[in-house]
């Protein structure tokens, strides 16, 4: 896959407001927040999106969901939150590096736009 801005954030070549980091994932505040809390959780492995994940990524994908839980707890999303993965063009994906949006501290609506 081609380089994205998230690769530069992982390598700390551009700054981000990092809220969590471990060996295989990184979470930072979205630069254009759509809710009072808007965090992006990404794998350090440059997977384009869900479609590009393979059996090999099973543990990584599970890890990401558990880290969502941990980050949500740490930033005080006790009243609930939404997790969004935009996938591909119709999904509205603009950065081609898998990322989970964690949105909270406001009432979400359904259906999404
Ligand atoms: P998506 O539209 O699902 O691909 O989401 C990409 C997200 O990345 C958007 O919500 C952007 O605001 C966010 N974003 C893009 N560049 C940066 C950056 N340098 N730091 C933090 N968030 C970013």
JSON list of C-alpha atoms and ligand atoms in Angstrom, two decimals:
[
{"chain": "A", "resi": 1, "resn": "UNK", "atom": "CA", "xyz": [0.00, 0.00, 0.00]},
{"chain": "A", "resi": 2, "resn": "UNK", "atom": "CA", "xyz": [1.12, 3.56, -0.47]},
{"chain": "A", "resi": 3, "resn": "UNK", "atom": "CA", "xyz": [2.27, 5.71, 2.42]},
{"chain": "A", "resi": 4, "resn": "UNK", "atom": "CA", "xyz": [-0.42, 7.62, 4.33]},
{"chain": "A", "resi": 5, "resn": "UNK", "atom": "CA", "xyz": [-0.37, 10.40, 6.87]},
{"chain": "A", "resi": 6, "resn": "UNK", "atom": "CA", "xyz": [-0.99, 7.78, 9.55]},
{"chain": "A", "resi": 7, "resn": "UNK", "atom": "CA", "xyz": [2.35, 6.11, 8.76]},
{"chain": "A", "resi": 8, "resn": "UNK", "atom": "CA", "xyz": [4.02, 9.42, 9.52]},
{"chain": "A", "resi": 9, "resn": "UNK", "atom": "CA", "xyz": [2.11, 9.68, 12.81]},
{"chain": "A", "resi": 10, "resn": "UNK", "atom": "CA", "xyz": [3.22, 6.14, 13.74]},
{"chain": "A", "resi": 11, "resn": "UNK", "atom": "CA", "xyz": [6.84, 7.08, 13.05]},
{"chain": "A", "resi": 12, "resn": "UNK", "atom": "CA", "xyz": [6.34, 10.37, 14.97]},
{"chain": "A", "resi": 13, "resn": "UNK", "atom": "CA", "xyz": [7.36, 12.35, 11.89]},
{"chain": "A", "resi": 14, "resn": "UNK", "atom": "CA", "xyz": [4.27, 14.49, 12.32]},
{"chain": "A", "resi": 15, "resn": "UNK", "atom": "CA", "xyz": [2.70, 15.24, 15.63]},
{"chain": "A", "resi": 16, "resn": "UNK", "atom": "CA", "xyz": [-0.58, 13.90, 16.92]},
{"chain": "A", "resi": 17, "resn": "UNK", "atom": "CA", "xyz": [-2.34, 14.02, 20.25]},
{"chain": "A", "resi": 18, "resn": "UNK", "atom": "CA", "xyz": [-1.64, 10.43, 21.23]},
{"chain": "A", "resi": 19, "resn": "UNK", "atom": "CA", "xyz": [-3.88, 8.92, 23.91]},
{"chain": "A", "resi": 20, "resn": "UNK", "atom": "CA", "xyz": [-2.70, 5.30, 23.80]},
{"chain": "A", "resi": 21, "resn": "UNK", "atom": "CA", "xyz": [0.18, 3.33, 22.32]},
{"chain": "A", "resi": 22, "resn": "UNK", "atom": "CA", "xyz": [1.44, -0.23, 22.45]},
{"chain": "A", "resi": 23, "resn": "UNK", "atom": "CA", "xyz": [3.60, -2.40, 20.20]},
{"chain": "A", "resi": 24, "resn": "UNK", "atom": "CA", "xyz": [0.91, -2.97, 17.61]},
{"chain": "A", "resi": 25, "resn": "UNK", "atom": "CA", "xyz": [-1.56, -0.10, 17.87]},
{"chain": "A", "resi": 26, "resn": "UNK", "atom": "CA", "xyz": [-1.80, 3.64, 18.35]},
{"chain": "A", "resi": 27, "resn": "UNK", "atom": "CA", "xyz": [-4.71, 5.91, 19.31]},
{"chain": "A", "resi": 28, "resn": "UNK", "atom": "CA", "xyz": [-4.78, 9.66, 18.81]},
{"chain": "A", "resi": 29, "resn": "UNK", "atom": "CA", "xyz": [-7.32, 12.47, 18.69]},
{"chain": "A", "resi": 30, "resn": "UNK", "atom": "CA", "xyz": [-8.94, 13.13, 15.33]},
{"chain": "A", "resi": 31, "resn": "UNK", "atom": "CA", "xyz": [-7.82, 16.46, 13.90]},
{"chain": "A", "resi": 32, "resn": "UNK", "atom": "CA", "xyz": [-11.37, 17.26, 12.78]},
{"chain": "A", "resi": 33, "resn": "UNK", "atom": "CA", "xyz": [-13.53, 15.95, 15.63]},
{"chain": "A", "resi": 34, "resn": "UNK", "atom": "CA", "xyz": [-17.13, 15.00, 14.93]},
{"chain": "A", "resi": 35, "resn": "UNK", "atom": "CA", "xyz": [-18.00, 14.68, 18.62]},
{"chain": "A", "resi": 36, "resn": "UNK", "atom": "CA", "xyz": [-16.60, 16.08, 21.88]},
{"chain": "A", "resi": 37, "resn": "UNK", "atom": "CA", "xyz": [-14.48, 12.92, 22.05]},
{"chain": "A", "resi": 38, "resn": "UNK", "atom": "CA", "xyz": [-13.22, 11.64, 18.69]},
{"chain": "A", "resi": 39, "resn": "UNK", "atom": "CA", "xyz": [-10.27, 9.28, 18.76]},
{"chain": "A", "resi": 40, "resn": "UNK", "atom": "CA", "xyz": [-8.75, 7.21, 15.97]},
{"chain": "A", "resi": 41, "resn": "UNK", "atom": "CA", "xyz": [-7.33, 3.80, 16.79]},
{"chain": "A", "resi": 42, "resn": "UNK", "atom": "CA", "xyz": [-5.02, 2.32, 14.17]},
{"chain": "A", "resi": 43, "resn": "UNK", "atom": "CA", "xyz": [-2.87, -0.79, 13.81]},
{"chain": "A", "resi": 44, "resn": "UNK", "atom": "CA", "xyz": [0.81, 0.00, 13.29]},
{"chain": "A", "resi": 45, "resn": "UNK", "atom": "CA", "xyz": [0.74, -2.59, 10.52]},
{"chain": "A", "resi": 46, "resn": "UNK", "atom": "CA", "xyz": [-0.27, -0.71, 7.37]},
{"chain": "A", "resi": 47, "resn": "UNK", "atom": "CA", "xyz": [-3.50, -2.52, 6.51]},
{"chain": "A", "resi": 48, "resn": "UNK", "atom": "CA", "xyz": [-5.57, -0.47, 4.04]},
{"chain": "A", "resi": 49, "resn": "UNK", "atom": "CA", "xyz": [-8.98, -1.36, 5.43]},
{"chain": "A", "resi": 50, "resn": "UNK", "atom": "CA", "xyz": [-11.08, -4.27, 6.68]},
{"chain": "A", "resi": 51, "resn": "UNK", "atom": "CA", "xyz": [-11.14, -5.83, 3.22]},
{"chain": "A", "resi": 52, "resn": "UNK", "atom": "CA", "xyz": [-7.37, -6.15, 3.24]},
{"chain": "A", "resi": 53, "resn": "UNK", "atom": "CA", "xyz": [-7.23, -8.01, 6.54]},
{"chain": "A", "resi": 54, "resn": "UNK", "atom": "CA", "xyz": [-6.42, -11.72, 6.39]},
{"chain": "A", "resi": 55, "resn": "UNK", "atom": "CA", "xyz": [-6.54, -14.72, 8.68]},
{"chain": "A", "resi": 56, "resn": "UNK", "atom": "CA", "xyz": [-3.09, -13.61, 9.80]},
{"chain": "A", "resi": 57, "resn": "UNK", "atom": "CA", "xyz": [-4.64, -10.45, 11.28]},
{"chain": "A", "resi": 58, "resn": "UNK", "atom": "CA", "xyz": [-7.17, -12.26, 13.48]},
{"chain": "A", "resi": 59, "resn": "UNK", "atom": "CA", "xyz": [-5.30, -11.54, 16.71]},
{"chain": "A", "resi": 60, "resn": "UNK", "atom": "CA", "xyz": [-4.61, -7.94, 15.69]},
{"chain": "A", "resi": 61, "resn": "UNK", "atom": "CA", "xyz": [-8.27, -7.30, 14.90]},
{"chain": "A", "resi": 62, "resn": "UNK", "atom": "CA", "xyz": [-9.31, -8.73, 18.26]},
{"chain": "A", "resi": 63, "resn": "UNK", "atom": "CA", "xyz": [-6.66, -6.63, 19.97]},
{"chain": "A", "resi": 64, "resn": "UNK", "atom": "CA", "xyz": [-8.03, -3.45, 18.39]},
{"chain": "A", "resi": 65, "resn": "UNK", "atom": "CA", "xyz": [-11.53, -4.08, 19.76]},
{"chain": "A", "resi": 66, "resn": "UNK", "atom": "CA", "xyz": [-10.18, -4.70, 23.24]},
{"chain": "A", "resi": 67, "resn": "UNK", "atom": "CA", "xyz": [-8.14, -1.49, 23.02]},
{"chain": "A", "resi": 68, "resn": "UNK", "atom": "CA", "xyz": [-11.30, 0.40, 22.01]},
{"chain": "A", "resi": 69, "resn": "UNK", "atom": "CA", "xyz": [-12.77, -0.78, 25.32]},
{"chain": "A", "resi": 70, "resn": "UNK", "atom": "CA", "xyz": [-9.66, 0.30, 27.24]},
{"chain": "A", "resi": 71, "resn": "UNK", "atom": "CA", "xyz": [-9.39, 3.73, 25.58]},
{"chain": "A", "resi": 72, "resn": "UNK", "atom": "CA", "xyz": [-13.12, 4.40, 26.00]},
{"chain": "A", "resi": 73, "resn": "UNK", "atom": "CA", "xyz": [-12.84, 3.64, 29.70]},
{"chain": "A", "resi": 74, "resn": "UNK", "atom": "CA", "xyz": [-9.74, 5.81, 30.10]},
{"chain": "A", "resi": 75, "resn": "UNK", "atom": "CA", "xyz": [-11.32, 8.86, 28.44]},
{"chain": "A", "resi": 76, "resn": "UNK", "atom": "CA", "xyz": [-14.51, 8.50, 30.46]},
{"chain": "A", "resi": 77, "resn": "UNK", "atom": "CA", "xyz": [-17.02, 7.30, 27.87]},
{"chain": "A", "resi": 78, "resn": "UNK", "atom": "CA", "xyz": [-19.05, 5.68, 30.63]},
{"chain": "A", "resi": 79, "resn": "UNK", "atom": "CA", "xyz": [-22.39, 6.54, 29.06]},
{"chain": "A", "resi": 80, "resn": "UNK", "atom": "CA", "xyz": [-21.65, 4.81, 25.77]},
{"chain": "A", "resi": 81, "resn": "UNK", "atom": "CA", "xyz": [-19.94, 5.63, 22.53]},
{"chain": "A", "resi": 82, "resn": "UNK", "atom": "CA", "xyz": [-19.88, 4.74, 18.85]},
{"chain": "A", "resi": 83, "resn": "UNK", "atom": "CA", "xyz": [-17.19, 2.86, 16.93]},
{"chain": "A", "resi": 84, "resn": "UNK", "atom": "CA", "xyz": [-17.05, 3.44, 13.17]},
{"chain": "A", "resi": 85, "resn": "UNK", "atom": "CA", "xyz": [-14.88, 1.89, 10.48]},
{"chain": "A", "resi": 86, "resn": "UNK", "atom": "CA", "xyz": [-15.29, 3.58, 7.13]},
{"chain": "A", "resi": 87, "resn": "UNK", "atom": "CA", "xyz": [-14.37, 1.05, 4.49]},
{"chain": "A", "resi": 88, "resn": "UNK", "atom": "CA", "xyz": [-13.60, 1.96, 0.90]},
{"chain": "A", "resi": 89, "resn": "UNK", "atom": "CA", "xyz": [-15.16, 4.61, -1.27]},
{"chain": "A", "resi": 90, "resn": "UNK", "atom": "CA", "xyz": [-18.85, 4.06, -0.51]},
{"chain": "A", "resi": 91, "resn": "UNK", "atom": "CA", "xyz": [-17.96, 3.76, 3.17]},
{"chain": "A", "resi": 92, "resn": "UNK", "atom": "CA", "xyz": [-16.50, 7.25, 3.10]},
{"chain": "A", "resi": 93, "resn": "UNK", "atom": "CA", "xyz": [-12.91, 6.19, 3.81]},
{"chain": "A", "resi": 94, "resn": "UNK", "atom": "CA", "xyz": [-10.46, 9.01, 3.09]},
{"chain": "A", "resi": 95, "resn": "UNK", "atom": "CA", "xyz": [-7.25, 7.69, 4.66]},
{"chain": "A", "resi": 96, "resn": "UNK", "atom": "CA", "xyz": [-6.14, 4.33, 3.32]},
{"chain": "A", "resi": 97, "resn": "UNK", "atom": "CA", "xyz": [-4.84, 2.95, 6.59]},
{"chain": "A", "resi": 98, "resn": "UNK", "atom": "CA", "xyz": [-7.34, 0.99, 8.69]},
{"chain": "A", "resi": 99, "resn": "UNK", "atom": "CA", "xyz": [-8.70, 3.10, 11.55]},
{"chain": "A", "resi": 100, "resn": "UNK", "atom": "CA", "xyz": [-11.47, 2.80, 14.10]},
{"chain": "A", "resi": 101, "resn": "UNK", "atom": "CA", "xyz": [-13.26, 6.03, 14.98]},
{"chain": "A", "resi": 102, "resn": "UNK", "atom": "CA", "xyz": [-14.24, 6.16, 18.66]},
{"chain": "A", "resi": 103, "resn": "UNK", "atom": "CA", "xyz": [-16.86, 8.87, 19.12]},
{"chain": "A", "resi": 104, "resn": "UNK", "atom": "CA", "xyz": [-18.53, 9.94, 22.32]},
{"chain": "A", "resi": 105, "resn": "UNK", "atom": "CA", "xyz": [-19.80, 12.52, 24.79]},
{"chain": "A", "resi": 106, "resn": "UNK", "atom": "CA", "xyz": [-22.83, 13.34, 22.68]},
{"chain": "A", "resi": 107, "resn": "UNK", "atom": "CA", "xyz": [-25.98, 11.45, 21.67]},
{"chain": "A", "resi": 108, "resn": "UNK", "atom": "CA", "xyz": [-25.43, 9.70, 18.34]},
{"chain": "A", "resi": 109, "resn": "UNK", "atom": "CA", "xyz": [-28.20, 9.38, 15.79]},
{"chain": "A", "resi": 110, "resn": "UNK", "atom": "CA", "xyz": [-29.19, 6.62, 13.41]},
{"chain": "A", "resi": 111, "resn": "UNK", "atom": "CA", "xyz": [-29.00, 6.17, 10.47]},
{"chain": "A", "resi": 112, "resn": "UNK", "atom": "CA", "xyz": [-25.54, 7.67, 10.02]},
{"chain": "A", "resi": 113, "resn": "UNK", "atom": "CA", "xyz": [-25.04, 10.17, 7.21]},
{"chain": "B", "resi": 1, "resn": "LIG", "atom": "P1", "xyz": [-11.98, 8.37, 7.25]},
{"chain": "B", "resi": 1, "resn": "LIG", "atom": "O1", "xyz": [-12.79, 9.42, 6.55]},
{"chain": "B", "resi": 1, "resn": "LIG", "atom": "O2", "xyz": [-12.79, 7.31, 7.92]},
{"chain": "B", "resi": 1, "resn": "LIG", "atom": "O3", "xyz": [-10.91, 7.79, 6.36]},
{"chain": "B", "resi": 1, "resn": "LIG", "atom": "O4", "xyz": [-11.29, 9.11, 8.45]},
{"chain": "B", "resi": 1, "resn": "LIG", "atom": "C1", "xyz": [-10.05, 9.75, 8.36]},
{"chain": "B", "resi": 1, "resn": "LIG", "atom": "C2", "xyz": [-9.97, 10.61, 9.57]},
{"chain": "B", "resi": 1, "resn": "LIG", "atom": "O5", "xyz": [-8.62, 10.99, 9.76]},
{"chain": "B", "resi": 1, "resn": "LIG", "atom": "C3", "xyz": [-10.79, 11.89, 9.49]},
{"chain": "B", "resi": 1, "resn": "LIG", "atom": "O6", "xyz": [-11.74, 11.92, 10.55]},
{"chain": "B", "resi": 1, "resn": "LIG", "atom": "C4", "xyz": [-9.75, 12.99, 9.62]},
{"chain": "B", "resi": 1, "resn": "LIG", "atom": "O7", "xyz": [-10.20, 14.10, 10.35]},
{"chain": "B", "resi": 1, "resn": "LIG", "atom": "C5", "xyz": [-8.61, 12.27, 10.33]},
{"chain": "B", "resi": 1, "resn": "LIG", "atom": "N1", "xyz": [-7.29, 12.80, 10.13]},
{"chain": "B", "resi": 1, "resn": "LIG", "atom": "C6", "xyz": [-6.68, 13.09, 8.95]},
{"chain": "B", "resi": 1, "resn": "LIG", "atom": "N2", "xyz": [-5.45, 13.56, 9.16]},
{"chain": "B", "resi": 1, "resn": "LIG", "atom": "C7", "xyz": [-5.25, 13.56, 10.50]},
{"chain": "B", "resi": 1, "resn": "LIG", "atom": "C8", "xyz": [-4.16, 13.93, 11.34]},
{"chain": "B", "resi": 1, "resn": "LIG", "atom": "N3", "xyz": [-3.01, 14.39, 10.85]},
{"chain": "B", "resi": 1, "resn": "LIG", "atom": "N4", "xyz": [-4.32, 13.80, 12.67]},
{"chain": "B", "resi": 1, "resn": "LIG", "atom": "C9", "xyz": [-5.47, 13.33, 13.18]},
{"chain": "B", "resi": 1, "resn": "LIG", "atom": "N5", "xyz": [-6.53, 12.95, 12.45]},
{"chain": "B", "resi": 1, "resn": "LIG", "atom": "C10", "xyz": [-6.42, 13.07, 11.12]}
]
